[in-house]
Every structure is written in structure tokens, then in C-alpha cells.
PDB file of C-alpha atoms in Angstrom:
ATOM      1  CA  UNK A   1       4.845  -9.595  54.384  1.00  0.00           C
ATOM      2  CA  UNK A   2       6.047  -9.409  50.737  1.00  0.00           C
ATOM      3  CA  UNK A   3       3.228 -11.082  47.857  1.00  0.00           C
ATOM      4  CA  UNK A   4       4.630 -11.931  44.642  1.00  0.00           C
ATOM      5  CA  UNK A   5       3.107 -10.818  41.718  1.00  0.00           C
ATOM      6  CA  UNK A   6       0.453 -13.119  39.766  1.00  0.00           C
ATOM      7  CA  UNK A   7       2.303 -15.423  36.888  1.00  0.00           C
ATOM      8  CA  UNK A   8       1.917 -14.242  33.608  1.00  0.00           C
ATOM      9  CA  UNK A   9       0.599 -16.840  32.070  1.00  0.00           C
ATOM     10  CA  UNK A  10       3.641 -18.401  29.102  1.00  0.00           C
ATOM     11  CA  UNK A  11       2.531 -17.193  25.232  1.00  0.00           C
ATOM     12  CA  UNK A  12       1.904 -20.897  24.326  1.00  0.00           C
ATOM     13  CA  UNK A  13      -0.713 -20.893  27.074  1.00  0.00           C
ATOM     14  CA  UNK A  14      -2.775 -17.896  26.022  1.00  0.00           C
ATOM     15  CA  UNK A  15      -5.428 -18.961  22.980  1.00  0.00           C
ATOM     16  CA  UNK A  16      -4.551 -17.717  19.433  1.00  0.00           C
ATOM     17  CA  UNK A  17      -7.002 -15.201  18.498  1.00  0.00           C
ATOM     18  CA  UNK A  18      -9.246 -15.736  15.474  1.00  0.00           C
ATOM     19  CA  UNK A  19      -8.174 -14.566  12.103  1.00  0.00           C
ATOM     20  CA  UNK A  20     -10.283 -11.007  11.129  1.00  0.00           C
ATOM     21  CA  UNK A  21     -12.948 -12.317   8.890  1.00  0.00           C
ATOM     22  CA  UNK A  22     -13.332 -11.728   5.140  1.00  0.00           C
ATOM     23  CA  UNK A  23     -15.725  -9.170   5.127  1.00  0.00           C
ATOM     24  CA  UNK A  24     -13.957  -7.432   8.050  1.00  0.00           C
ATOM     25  CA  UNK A  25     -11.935  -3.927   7.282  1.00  0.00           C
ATOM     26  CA  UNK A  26      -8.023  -4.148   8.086  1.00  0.00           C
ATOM     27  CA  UNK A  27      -4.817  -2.190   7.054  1.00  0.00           C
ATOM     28  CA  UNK A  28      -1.454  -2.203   7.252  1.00  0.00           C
ATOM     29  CA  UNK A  29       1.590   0.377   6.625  1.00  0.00           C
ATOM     30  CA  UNK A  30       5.112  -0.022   5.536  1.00  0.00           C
ATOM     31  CA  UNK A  31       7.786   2.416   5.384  1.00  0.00           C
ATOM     32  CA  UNK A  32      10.519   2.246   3.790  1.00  0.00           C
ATOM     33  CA  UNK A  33      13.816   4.426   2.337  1.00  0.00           C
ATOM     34  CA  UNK A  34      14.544   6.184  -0.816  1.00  0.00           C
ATOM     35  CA  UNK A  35      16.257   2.917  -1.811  1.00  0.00           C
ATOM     36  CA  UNK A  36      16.117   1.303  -5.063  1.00  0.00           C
ATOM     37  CA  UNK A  37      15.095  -2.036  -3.710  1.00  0.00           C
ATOM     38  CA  UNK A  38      12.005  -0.381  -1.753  1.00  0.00           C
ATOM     39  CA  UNK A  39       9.358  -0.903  -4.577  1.00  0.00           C
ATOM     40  CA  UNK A  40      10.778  -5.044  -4.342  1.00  0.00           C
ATOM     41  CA  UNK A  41      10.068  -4.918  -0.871  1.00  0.00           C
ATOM     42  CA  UNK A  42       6.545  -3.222  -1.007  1.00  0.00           C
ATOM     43  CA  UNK A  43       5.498  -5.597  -3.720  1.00  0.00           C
ATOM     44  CA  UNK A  44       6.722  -8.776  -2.193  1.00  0.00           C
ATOM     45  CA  UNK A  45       4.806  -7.745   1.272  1.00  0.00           C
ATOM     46  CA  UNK A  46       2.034  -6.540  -0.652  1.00  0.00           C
ATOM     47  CA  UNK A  47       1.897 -10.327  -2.603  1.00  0.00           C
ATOM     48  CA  UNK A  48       2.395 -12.156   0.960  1.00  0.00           C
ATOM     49  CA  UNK A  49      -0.613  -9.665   2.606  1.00  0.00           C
ATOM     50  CA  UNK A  50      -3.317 -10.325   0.069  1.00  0.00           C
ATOM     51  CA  UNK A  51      -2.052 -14.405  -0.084  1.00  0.00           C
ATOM     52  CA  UNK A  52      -2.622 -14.345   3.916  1.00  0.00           C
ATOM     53  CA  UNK A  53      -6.187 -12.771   3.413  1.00  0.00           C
ATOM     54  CA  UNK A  54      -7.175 -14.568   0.227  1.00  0.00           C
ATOM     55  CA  UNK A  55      -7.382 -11.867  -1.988  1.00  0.00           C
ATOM     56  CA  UNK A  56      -4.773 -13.435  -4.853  1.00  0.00           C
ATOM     57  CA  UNK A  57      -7.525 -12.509  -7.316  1.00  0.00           C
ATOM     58  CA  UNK A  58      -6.440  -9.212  -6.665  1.00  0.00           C
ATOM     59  CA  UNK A  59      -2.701  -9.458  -6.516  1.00  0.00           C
ATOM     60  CA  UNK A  60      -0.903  -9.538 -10.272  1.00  0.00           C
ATOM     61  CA  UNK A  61      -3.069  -5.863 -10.648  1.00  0.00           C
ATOM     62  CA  UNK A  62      -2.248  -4.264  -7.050  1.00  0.00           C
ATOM     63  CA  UNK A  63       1.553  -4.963  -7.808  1.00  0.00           C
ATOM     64  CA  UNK A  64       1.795  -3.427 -10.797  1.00  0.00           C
ATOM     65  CA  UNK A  65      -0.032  -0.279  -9.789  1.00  0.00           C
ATOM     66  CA  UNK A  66       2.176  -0.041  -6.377  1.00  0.00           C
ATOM     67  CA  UNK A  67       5.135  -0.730  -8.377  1.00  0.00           C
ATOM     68  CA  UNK A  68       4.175   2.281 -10.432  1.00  0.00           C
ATOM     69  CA  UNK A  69       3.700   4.602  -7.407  1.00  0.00           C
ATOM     70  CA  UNK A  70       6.707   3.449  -5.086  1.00  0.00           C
ATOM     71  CA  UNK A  71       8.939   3.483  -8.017  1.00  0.00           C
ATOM     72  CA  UNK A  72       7.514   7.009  -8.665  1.00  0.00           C
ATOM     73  CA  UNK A  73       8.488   7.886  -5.329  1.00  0.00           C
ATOM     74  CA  UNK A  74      11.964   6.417  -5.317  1.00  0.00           C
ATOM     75  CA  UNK A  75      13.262   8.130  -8.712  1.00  0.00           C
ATOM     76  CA  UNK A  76      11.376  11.547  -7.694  1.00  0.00           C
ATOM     77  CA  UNK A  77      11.680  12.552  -3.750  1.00  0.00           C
ATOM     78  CA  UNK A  78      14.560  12.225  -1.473  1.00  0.00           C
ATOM     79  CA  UNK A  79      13.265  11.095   1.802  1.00  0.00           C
ATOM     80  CA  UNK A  80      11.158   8.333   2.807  1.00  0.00           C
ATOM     81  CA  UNK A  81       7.909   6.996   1.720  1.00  0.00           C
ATOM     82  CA  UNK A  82       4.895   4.846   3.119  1.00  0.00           C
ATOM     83  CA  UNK A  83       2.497   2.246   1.712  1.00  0.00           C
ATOM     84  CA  UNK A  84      -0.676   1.352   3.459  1.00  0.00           C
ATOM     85  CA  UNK A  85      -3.055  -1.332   2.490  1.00  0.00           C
ATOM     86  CA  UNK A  86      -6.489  -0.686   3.502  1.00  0.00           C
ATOM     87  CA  UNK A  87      -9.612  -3.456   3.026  1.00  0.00           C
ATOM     88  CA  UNK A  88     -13.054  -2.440   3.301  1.00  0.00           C
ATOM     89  CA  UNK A  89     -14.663  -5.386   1.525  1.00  0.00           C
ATOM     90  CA  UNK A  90     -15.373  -5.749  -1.227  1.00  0.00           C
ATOM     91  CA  UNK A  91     -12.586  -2.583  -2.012  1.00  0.00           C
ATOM     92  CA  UNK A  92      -8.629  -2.659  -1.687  1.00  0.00           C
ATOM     93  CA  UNK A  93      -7.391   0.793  -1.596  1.00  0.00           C
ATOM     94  CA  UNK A  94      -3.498   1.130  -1.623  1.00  0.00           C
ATOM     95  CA  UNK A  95      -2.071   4.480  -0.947  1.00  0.00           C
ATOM     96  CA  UNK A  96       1.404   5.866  -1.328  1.00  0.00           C
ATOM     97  CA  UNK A  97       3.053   8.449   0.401  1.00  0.00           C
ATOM     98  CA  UNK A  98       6.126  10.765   0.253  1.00  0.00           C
ATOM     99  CA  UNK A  99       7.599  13.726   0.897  1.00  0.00           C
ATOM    100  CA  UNK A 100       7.221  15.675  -2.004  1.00  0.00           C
ATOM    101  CA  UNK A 101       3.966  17.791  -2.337  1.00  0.00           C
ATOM    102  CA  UNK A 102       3.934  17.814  -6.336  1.00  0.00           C
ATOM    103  CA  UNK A 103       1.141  15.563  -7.673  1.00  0.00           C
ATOM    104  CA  UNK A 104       1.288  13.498 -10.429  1.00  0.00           C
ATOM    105  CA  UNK A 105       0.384  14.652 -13.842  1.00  0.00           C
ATOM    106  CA  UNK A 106      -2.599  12.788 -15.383  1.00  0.00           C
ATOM    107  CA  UNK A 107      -1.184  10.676 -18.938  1.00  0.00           C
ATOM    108  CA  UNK A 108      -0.671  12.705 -21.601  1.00  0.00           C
ATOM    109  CA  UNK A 109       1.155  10.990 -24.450  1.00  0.00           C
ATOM    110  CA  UNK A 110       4.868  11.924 -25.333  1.00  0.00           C
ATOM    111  CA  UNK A 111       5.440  13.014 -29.024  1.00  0.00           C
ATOM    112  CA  UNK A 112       7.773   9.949 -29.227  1.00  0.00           C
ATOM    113  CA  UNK A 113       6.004   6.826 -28.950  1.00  0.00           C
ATOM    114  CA  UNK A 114       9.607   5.041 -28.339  1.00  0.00           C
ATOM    115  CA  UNK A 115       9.948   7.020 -24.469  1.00  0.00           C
ATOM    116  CA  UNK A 116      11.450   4.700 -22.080  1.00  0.00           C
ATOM    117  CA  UNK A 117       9.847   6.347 -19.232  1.00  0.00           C
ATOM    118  CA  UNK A 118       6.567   8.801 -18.798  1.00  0.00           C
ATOM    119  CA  UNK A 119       4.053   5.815 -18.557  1.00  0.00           C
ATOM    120  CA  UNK A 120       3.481   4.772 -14.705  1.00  0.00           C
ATOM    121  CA  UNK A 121       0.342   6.785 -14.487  1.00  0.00           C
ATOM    122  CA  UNK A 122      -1.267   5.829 -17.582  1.00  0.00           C
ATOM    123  CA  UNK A 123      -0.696   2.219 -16.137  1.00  0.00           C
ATOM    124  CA  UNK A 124      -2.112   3.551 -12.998  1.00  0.00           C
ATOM    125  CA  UNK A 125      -5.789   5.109 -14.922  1.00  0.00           C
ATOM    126  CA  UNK A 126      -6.370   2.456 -16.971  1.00  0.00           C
ATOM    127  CA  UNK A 127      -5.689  -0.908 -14.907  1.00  0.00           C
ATOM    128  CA  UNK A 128      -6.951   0.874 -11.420  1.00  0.00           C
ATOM    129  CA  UNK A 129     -11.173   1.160 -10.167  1.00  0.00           C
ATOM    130  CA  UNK A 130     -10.643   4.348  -8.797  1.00  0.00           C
ATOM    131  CA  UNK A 131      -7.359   6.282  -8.142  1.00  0.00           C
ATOM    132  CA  UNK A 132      -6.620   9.987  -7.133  1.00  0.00           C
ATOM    133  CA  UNK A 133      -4.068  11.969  -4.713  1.00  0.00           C
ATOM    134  CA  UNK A 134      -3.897  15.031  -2.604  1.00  0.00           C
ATOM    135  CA  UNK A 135      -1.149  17.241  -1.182  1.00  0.00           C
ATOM    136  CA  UNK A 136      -0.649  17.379   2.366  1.00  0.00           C
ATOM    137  CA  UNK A 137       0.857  20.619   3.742  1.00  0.00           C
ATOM    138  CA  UNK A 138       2.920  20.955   6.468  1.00  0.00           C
ATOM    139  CA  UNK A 139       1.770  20.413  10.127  1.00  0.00           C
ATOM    140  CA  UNK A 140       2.193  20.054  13.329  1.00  0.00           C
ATOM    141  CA  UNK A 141       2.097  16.537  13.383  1.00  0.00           C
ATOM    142  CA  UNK A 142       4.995  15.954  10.616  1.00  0.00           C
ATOM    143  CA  UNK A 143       5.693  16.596   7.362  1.00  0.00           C
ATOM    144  CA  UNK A 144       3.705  17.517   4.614  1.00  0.00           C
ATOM    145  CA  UNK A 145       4.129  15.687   1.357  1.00  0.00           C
ATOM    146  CA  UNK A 146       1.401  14.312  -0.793  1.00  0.00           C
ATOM    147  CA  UNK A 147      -0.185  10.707  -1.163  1.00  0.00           C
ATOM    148  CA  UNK A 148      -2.003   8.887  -4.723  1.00  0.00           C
ATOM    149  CA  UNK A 149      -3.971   5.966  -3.809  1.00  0.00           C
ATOM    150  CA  UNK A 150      -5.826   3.539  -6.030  1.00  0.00           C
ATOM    151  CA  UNK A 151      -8.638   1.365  -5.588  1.00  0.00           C
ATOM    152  CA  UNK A 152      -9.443  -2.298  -6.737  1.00  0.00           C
ATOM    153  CA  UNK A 153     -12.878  -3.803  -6.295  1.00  0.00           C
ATOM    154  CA  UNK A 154     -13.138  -7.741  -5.787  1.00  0.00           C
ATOM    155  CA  UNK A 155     -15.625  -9.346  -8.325  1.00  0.00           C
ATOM    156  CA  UNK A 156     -18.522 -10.436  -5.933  1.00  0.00           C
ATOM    157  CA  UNK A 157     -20.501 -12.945  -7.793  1.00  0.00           C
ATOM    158  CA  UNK A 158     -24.152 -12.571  -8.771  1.00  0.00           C
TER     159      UNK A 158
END
């Protein structure tokens, strides 16, 4: 006697779950290439994430500090990188990742106040809560590399 196995039921008739709540953590990660276009893509996902979770307030700042860091680690590593958005309400910590294990130097002005370049992390301590970074060494679970991460904290109202 053969059975036939149960019918999975169709995806229109299983319910949608419920969307995580506000004050619920949740992350995402996206890699991407050394490509030029990279730090586009990261911001434009970045813009669509916090619009899906209501967290515009927070937007126009968290681009302009990720655009600092992915564009950091387009022009200065050779291999791929990572962003990963992390909530832990009321917080928004973004960290990048690449290959290279050298850290970023804190600001220090240039002599010439002209320099088109040399002012990402200056961007990055004044406009983020919180930011730092650490090098990761080599292991047996990949490579090594190093990742800077800021933090934004969301208003709460008194």
C-alpha cells in the first residue's frame, strides 16, 4: 500500500506573520564588492530598512556616517566588505566590515584646510552617539579584517 505524503499547504494559505514590534531587537547584513557603486547600494538599503521600521528620524544621519565607512572601505581594501544594521531600541548601531586589519585614525586636521579628502572620520566623531572599531585577526572561521561601528540613539520623548 503506497500513502502519499500530506499537502503542503499553498504560501497564500499560510497566515502572514506579524511585523517584529518597535521595541523589539532585529538586524540585518549586506555584503557587497569592492565596487564603486557599493556605498549607493548600502545607503539606499539602509534608507528602505529604517523607512520599513519607522525609524526615518534616524535616516539623513545613518547615511552619511555609512557612506563615510563603506566608502572608506571601497577606496582602501581590496576584497569585500559587510554592513550590518543592528536595533536594540532605543539604539541603531551600524557596523562595517572589511578585510583590512588597519583601523582608522581618529581626525586630526591636515595643514591645508583646502584637502579634498582626510575628513570621513571627523564626520563620523562628531555627527555619531557612540562609534569605535576593533581588528579581527585571523581564524578559523574566516578572515580576519577589522570592523568600525557607530551608534545613533532615537530621541524618546519625556
Amino acid at each position: 500500500m503506497r500513502t502519499e505524503p500530506a499537502p503542503t499547504p499553498d504560501v497564500e494559505d499560510r497566515p502572514h506573520p506579524l511585523p517584529i514590534a518597535f521595541t523589539d531587537p532585529w538586524s540585518y547584513e549586506l555584503r557587497f564588492p569592492c565596487d564603486p557603486r557599493s556605498p549607493r547600494i548600502a545607503r539606499t538599503t539602509l534608507k528602505v530598512i529604517l523607512g520599513a521600521h519607522e525609524l526615518t528620524e534616524l535616516s539623513y544621519r545613518a547615511e552619511l556616517l555609512m557612506s563615510e565607512l563603506t566608502t572608506n572601505s571601497v577606496r582602501h581594501t581590496n576584497g569585500p566588505a559587510s554592513v550590518r544594521l543592528q536595533w536594540r531600541h532605543p539604539v541603531l548601531r551600524i557596523s562595517v566590515w572589511d578585510m583590512s586589519p588597519d583601523l582608522p585614525e581618529p581626525y586630526a586636521p591636515h595643514a591645508s584646510h583646502d584637502a579634498e579628502a582626510g575628513r570621513g572620520m571627523a564626520i563620523v566623531q562628531l555627527v555619531a552617539d557612540r562609534w569605535g572599531g576593533c581588528a579581527i585577526g585571523e581564524g578559523e572561521y574566516g578572515p580576519g579584517g577589522k570592523t568600525v561601528w557607530f551608534e545613533l540613539g532615537l530621541a524618546l520623548g519625556a
